[in-house]
Structures are given as C-alpha cells and as structure tokens.
C-alpha cells in the first residue's frame, strides 16, 4: 500500500503568512523621494530625482500625435488688409465724385492747383476739427492757418470729418469750412485748397496751400463735383 503524504498544518500556515506579507508589501505606498541636497551637482540632483522610478520596458514608449495649430485666426487676420483695401477703394475716386471740393485764388496757376488736388505736396501739419461746433471750428482753423504760415509751412491738412454721424449725414463742418477758408479771415493767407486723397482723409479732409506772406484779401472761387 503506498504511503500517504504527511499532512503538516504548520507548513500550510507558514505559506499562508508568507503570501499575506507579500500582498502587504505590494499595497504599501511608495515613499516620496527626499528633496535633493542643494550642494549636489546637476547630475547628482537628476539621479536623486529619478531614484526609485521604474524604467519603461523595451517597446513601451508612446508616440504623441503632432499638434496642428489652429490657423483660422491667422486667416482672419490676413483678410483684414483686403477688407481695408476695399474700404479705401470706395473713396478712391473722390476727385471724380460730387463730394470733391476745390478752391483757388485767381493768381495760382492751374498746374499748381492740379498738383495740390493730386496730393503731390508734402503735408507739414494738420488740425482735427472732429467734435467741434461750427463757431469753434472756424476760430480753430483761423488760428491754425496763421500759426502754420508764421512757421513757413507750405501745405497743411484740415480734417473736417465726413459727417457720417451727424444728423442726416450732412457733415456741417465738411460743407462749411471750405466756404470759411474762401471768405473768412484766413482767405488772405490761402492760395488754394482741395479734398484730400483717401490716405489723408478723402472727402473728410482738405489740403490747404498757403501763401508765403499774406496779401490783401481776395476772393477764392469754390467748386464742387468732378473736375474737367
């Protein structure tokens, strides 16, 4: 008859205890590494910071898909100059529209007046009349023209605004300031004026050509609309 294996209950208890100890070690949290010694060099600090880390096995690296930048904002920005160009073109032919205004003294040649209308004179200074009532704007223009002539400036810019926000979009300053330049105290200092190019304000601004010295007040003829 074959012998039966010896049944030792102590051996079973020991194996059970060993298994419990193994499971306890696995479940214990890994203590955080101590902060590196500030006296250590860069290489020693790096080794201390990764101490206890488990390296990835071979082939365990993970590829991160490339991030594609959102170009919708860039496209929107690139479209803005084109939109601005379209708005400029809308006012490009102001010299050939009913909004164009010109005035010149009889002692100014037609050639010089045409050069002023084409914006060939360098603008030395400007005055902005936006937000002013008519009486204040007239006084401001007279002071500006007198000061500019004293400084020896040849061509200046008077910004009246187009009047898009005024009642009925009439543009009180745009309509009244040219007549004031032709009839008011500044007329003796002015040789000519004309609506500006789009880059300088278009129909909402005037190039003003000044005399080198004031003369007796003479009449300046004012015309509106396309030229010949």
Short mmCIF file of C-alpha atoms in Angstrom, two decimals:
data_model
loop_
_atom_site.label_atom_id
_atom_site.label_comp_id
_atom_site.label_asym_id
_atom_site.label_seq_id
_atom_site.Cartn_x
_atom_site.Cartn_y
_atom_site.Cartn_z
CA UNK A 1 0.00 0.00 0.00
CA UNK A 2 1.52 3.44 -0.97
CA UNK A 3 2.27 5.89 1.81
CA UNK A 4 0.09 8.96 2.17
CA UNK A 5 1.91 12.30 2.23
CA UNK A 6 2.48 13.71 5.64
CA UNK A 7 -0.04 16.43 6.46
CA UNK A 8 1.76 19.22 8.34
CA UNK A 9 -0.63 22.04 9.30
CA UNK A 10 2.32 24.28 10.35
CA UNK A 11 3.67 24.27 6.79
CA UNK A 12 0.29 25.44 5.44
CA UNK A 13 0.11 28.25 8.00
CA UNK A 14 3.63 29.41 7.14
CA UNK A 15 2.83 29.55 3.42
CA UNK A 16 -0.34 31.50 4.12
CA UNK A 17 1.57 34.01 6.26
CA UNK A 18 4.24 34.50 3.57
CA UNK A 19 1.54 35.24 0.98
CA UNK A 20 -0.04 37.87 3.23
CA UNK A 21 3.33 39.57 3.78
CA UNK A 22 3.92 39.74 0.02
CA UNK A 23 0.50 41.30 -0.58
CA UNK A 24 1.07 43.84 2.21
CA UNK A 25 4.35 44.98 0.66
CA UNK A 26 2.65 45.43 -2.68
CA UNK A 27 -0.11 47.57 -1.20
CA UNK A 28 2.19 49.83 0.81
CA UNK A 29 2.58 53.34 -0.78
CA UNK A 30 5.97 54.18 -2.20
CA UNK A 31 7.56 56.93 -0.05
CA UNK A 32 8.30 60.19 -1.84
CA UNK A 33 11.98 60.74 -2.56
CA UNK A 34 13.76 63.17 -0.30
CA UNK A 35 14.44 66.61 -1.79
CA UNK A 36 17.86 66.79 -3.42
CA UNK A 37 20.70 68.28 -1.49
CA UNK A 38 21.28 71.85 -2.73
CA UNK A 39 25.02 71.16 -2.55
CA UNK A 40 24.77 68.40 -5.17
CA UNK A 41 25.68 69.00 -8.79
CA UNK A 42 23.21 68.79 -11.68
CA UNK A 43 24.00 65.15 -12.43
CA UNK A 44 23.65 64.09 -8.77
CA UNK A 45 20.35 66.00 -8.49
CA UNK A 46 18.98 64.26 -11.54
CA UNK A 47 19.95 60.83 -10.20
CA UNK A 48 18.34 61.64 -6.85
CA UNK A 49 15.12 62.83 -8.50
CA UNK A 50 14.67 59.63 -10.53
CA UNK A 51 15.73 57.28 -7.76
CA UNK A 52 13.11 54.58 -7.31
CA UNK A 53 11.48 55.17 -10.71
CA UNK A 54 10.66 52.11 -12.77
CA UNK A 55 12.10 52.28 -16.29
CA UNK A 56 9.80 51.54 -19.20
CA UNK A 57 10.27 48.21 -20.84
CA UNK A 58 11.50 47.90 -24.38
CA UNK A 59 8.84 48.93 -26.86
CA UNK A 60 6.81 50.67 -24.14
CA UNK A 61 7.37 54.20 -25.50
CA UNK A 62 4.29 56.13 -26.59
CA UNK A 63 4.13 58.29 -29.71
CA UNK A 64 2.38 61.62 -29.20
CA UNK A 65 0.49 62.79 -32.30
CA UNK A 66 1.71 66.17 -33.63
CA UNK A 67 -0.36 69.18 -32.69
CA UNK A 68 -1.70 71.11 -35.68
CA UNK A 69 -2.04 74.84 -34.89
CA UNK A 70 -5.40 76.48 -35.44
CA UNK A 71 -4.91 78.74 -38.46
CA UNK A 72 -8.41 80.18 -38.50
CA UNK A 73 -7.24 83.24 -36.56
CA UNK A 74 -4.33 83.81 -38.94
CA UNK A 75 -6.64 83.58 -41.93
CA UNK A 76 -8.98 86.11 -40.35
CA UNK A 77 -6.09 88.50 -39.74
CA UNK A 78 -4.85 88.12 -43.30
CA UNK A 79 -8.29 89.01 -44.59
CA UNK A 80 -8.38 92.32 -42.79
CA UNK A 81 -5.96 94.19 -45.08
CA UNK A 82 -8.08 93.11 -48.04
CA UNK A 83 -11.19 94.44 -46.31
CA UNK A 84 -9.41 97.71 -45.57
CA UNK A 85 -8.31 97.94 -49.19
CA UNK A 86 -11.92 97.59 -50.30
CA UNK A 87 -12.98 100.40 -47.98
CA UNK A 88 -10.22 102.61 -49.40
CA UNK A 89 -11.30 101.89 -52.97
CA UNK A 90 -14.80 103.08 -52.09
CA UNK A 91 -13.33 106.60 -51.56
CA UNK A 92 -10.56 106.35 -54.16
CA UNK A 93 -12.35 108.33 -56.88
CA UNK A 94 -13.39 111.22 -54.65
CA UNK A 95 -11.85 113.65 -57.18
CA UNK A 96 -14.39 112.40 -59.70
CA UNK A 97 -17.41 112.43 -57.39
CA UNK A 98 -19.89 115.06 -56.25
CA UNK A 99 -18.15 115.14 -52.84
CA UNK A 100 -14.97 116.65 -54.24
CA UNK A 101 -14.34 120.28 -53.23
CA UNK A 102 -11.72 122.65 -54.61
CA UNK A 103 -10.95 126.33 -54.28
CA UNK A 104 -8.16 128.53 -55.60
CA UNK A 105 -7.11 132.10 -55.92
CA UNK A 106 -7.01 133.65 -59.37
CA UNK A 107 -3.24 134.24 -59.05
CA UNK A 108 -2.48 130.50 -58.74
CA UNK A 109 -1.70 128.54 -61.89
CA UNK A 110 -3.95 125.69 -62.93
CA UNK A 111 -0.93 123.37 -62.91
CA UNK A 112 -0.14 124.05 -59.25
CA UNK A 113 -3.80 123.66 -58.32
CA UNK A 114 -3.86 120.29 -60.08
CA UNK A 115 -0.73 119.15 -58.21
CA UNK A 116 -2.44 120.06 -54.94
CA UNK A 117 -5.53 118.06 -55.91
CA UNK A 118 -3.34 115.06 -56.72
CA UNK A 119 -1.70 115.21 -53.29
CA UNK A 120 1.81 115.97 -54.55
CA UNK A 121 2.63 118.48 -51.83
CA UNK A 122 4.10 117.25 -48.54
CA UNK A 123 1.78 117.93 -45.60
CA UNK A 124 3.65 119.73 -42.81
CA UNK A 125 0.97 119.80 -40.09
CA UNK A 126 -2.73 119.19 -39.56
CA UNK A 127 -5.66 120.22 -37.39
CA UNK A 128 -8.52 117.89 -36.42
CA UNK A 129 -11.95 119.52 -36.03
CA UNK A 130 -13.87 116.38 -35.06
CA UNK A 131 -16.49 117.01 -32.37
CA UNK A 132 -16.36 120.82 -32.60
CA UNK A 133 -19.33 123.09 -33.12
CA UNK A 134 -19.09 125.27 -36.23
CA UNK A 135 -18.14 128.52 -34.47
CA UNK A 136 -15.31 126.88 -32.52
CA UNK A 137 -14.09 125.08 -35.63
CA UNK A 138 -13.91 128.33 -37.60
CA UNK A 139 -11.85 130.02 -34.89
CA UNK A 140 -9.57 126.99 -34.59
CA UNK A 141 -8.95 126.96 -38.35
CA UNK A 142 -8.03 130.66 -38.40
CA UNK A 143 -5.52 130.20 -35.56
CA UNK A 144 -4.05 127.10 -37.19
CA UNK A 145 -3.64 128.73 -40.61
CA UNK A 146 -2.00 131.83 -39.09
CA UNK A 147 0.43 129.76 -36.99
CA UNK A 148 1.30 127.50 -39.92
CA UNK A 149 2.07 130.46 -42.18
CA UNK A 150 4.30 132.01 -39.49
CA UNK A 151 6.25 128.74 -39.32
CA UNK A 152 6.79 128.90 -43.08
CA UNK A 153 4.73 125.79 -43.83
CA UNK A 154 3.63 125.40 -47.43
CA UNK A 155 0.87 122.76 -47.30
CA UNK A 156 -1.29 121.76 -44.32
CA UNK A 157 -4.24 119.43 -43.72
CA UNK A 158 -7.58 120.46 -42.22
CA UNK A 159 -9.60 117.45 -41.05
CA UNK A 160 -13.32 118.23 -41.01
CA UNK A 161 -14.68 114.69 -40.86
CA UNK A 162 -17.21 113.28 -43.29
CA UNK A 163 -20.22 113.89 -41.07
CA UNK A 164 -21.39 110.27 -41.13
CA UNK A 165 -22.57 110.59 -37.52
CA UNK A 166 -24.21 113.99 -37.89
CA UNK A 167 -28.00 114.38 -38.28
CA UNK A 168 -28.96 113.48 -41.82
CA UNK A 169 -25.31 112.69 -42.58
CA UNK A 170 -24.96 116.27 -43.82
CA UNK A 171 -21.49 116.96 -42.48
CA UNK A 172 -21.85 120.57 -41.32
CA UNK A 173 -18.09 121.13 -40.99
CA UNK A 174 -17.34 119.42 -44.28
CA UNK A 175 -19.75 121.76 -46.08
CA UNK A 176 -19.00 125.00 -44.18
CA UNK A 177 -15.22 125.05 -43.63
CA UNK A 178 -14.34 125.37 -47.37
CA UNK A 179 -16.52 128.48 -47.64
CA UNK A 180 -14.92 129.85 -44.47
CA UNK A 181 -11.44 129.36 -45.95
CA UNK A 182 -12.56 131.24 -49.05
CA UNK A 183 -14.45 134.07 -47.33
CA UNK A 184 -13.14 134.30 -43.75
CA UNK A 185 -10.04 135.94 -42.23
CA UNK A 186 -7.79 133.12 -43.47
CA UNK A 187 -8.56 133.79 -47.14
CA UNK A 188 -5.66 136.28 -47.40
CA UNK A 189 -3.27 133.51 -46.33
CA UNK A 190 -4.67 130.76 -48.58
CA UNK A 191 -3.74 130.13 -52.21
CA UNK A 192 -5.86 127.02 -52.76
CA UNK A 193 -7.48 124.02 -51.11
CA UNK A 194 -8.84 120.68 -52.29
CA UNK A 195 -10.30 117.45 -50.93
CA UNK A 196 -7.56 115.12 -49.73
CA UNK A 197 -6.52 111.73 -51.04
CA UNK A 198 -8.07 108.68 -49.30
CA UNK A 199 -4.90 108.03 -47.28
CA UNK A 200 -5.19 111.55 -45.78
CA UNK A 201 -8.93 111.54 -45.10
CA UNK A 202 -10.59 111.74 -48.52
CA UNK A 203 -13.72 113.88 -48.60
CA UNK A 204 -13.38 114.42 -44.83
CA UNK A 205 -10.19 116.49 -45.10
CA UNK A 206 -8.73 119.36 -47.11
CA UNK A 207 -5.26 120.08 -48.42
CA UNK A 208 -4.62 123.80 -47.92
CA UNK A 209 -1.84 125.56 -49.85
CA UNK A 210 -0.60 128.64 -48.01
CA UNK A 211 0.88 131.89 -49.26
CA UNK A 212 4.41 132.74 -48.18
CA UNK A 213 3.11 136.08 -46.96
CA UNK A 214 -0.39 137.43 -46.54
CA UNK A 215 -1.87 139.55 -49.28
CA UNK A 216 -4.92 141.72 -49.49
CA UNK A 217 -7.99 139.61 -49.02
CA UNK A 218 -9.03 138.32 -52.42
CA UNK A 219 -11.92 136.17 -53.46
CA UNK A 220 -11.30 132.45 -53.79
CA UNK A 221 -13.59 130.62 -56.16
CA UNK A 222 -15.05 127.37 -54.75
CA UNK A 223 -16.20 124.46 -56.89
CA UNK A 224 -17.71 121.10 -56.05
CA UNK A 225 -18.04 117.92 -58.04
CA UNK A 226 -15.75 116.28 -60.62
CA UNK A 227 -13.18 118.47 -62.31
CA UNK A 228 -12.71 118.93 -66.05
#
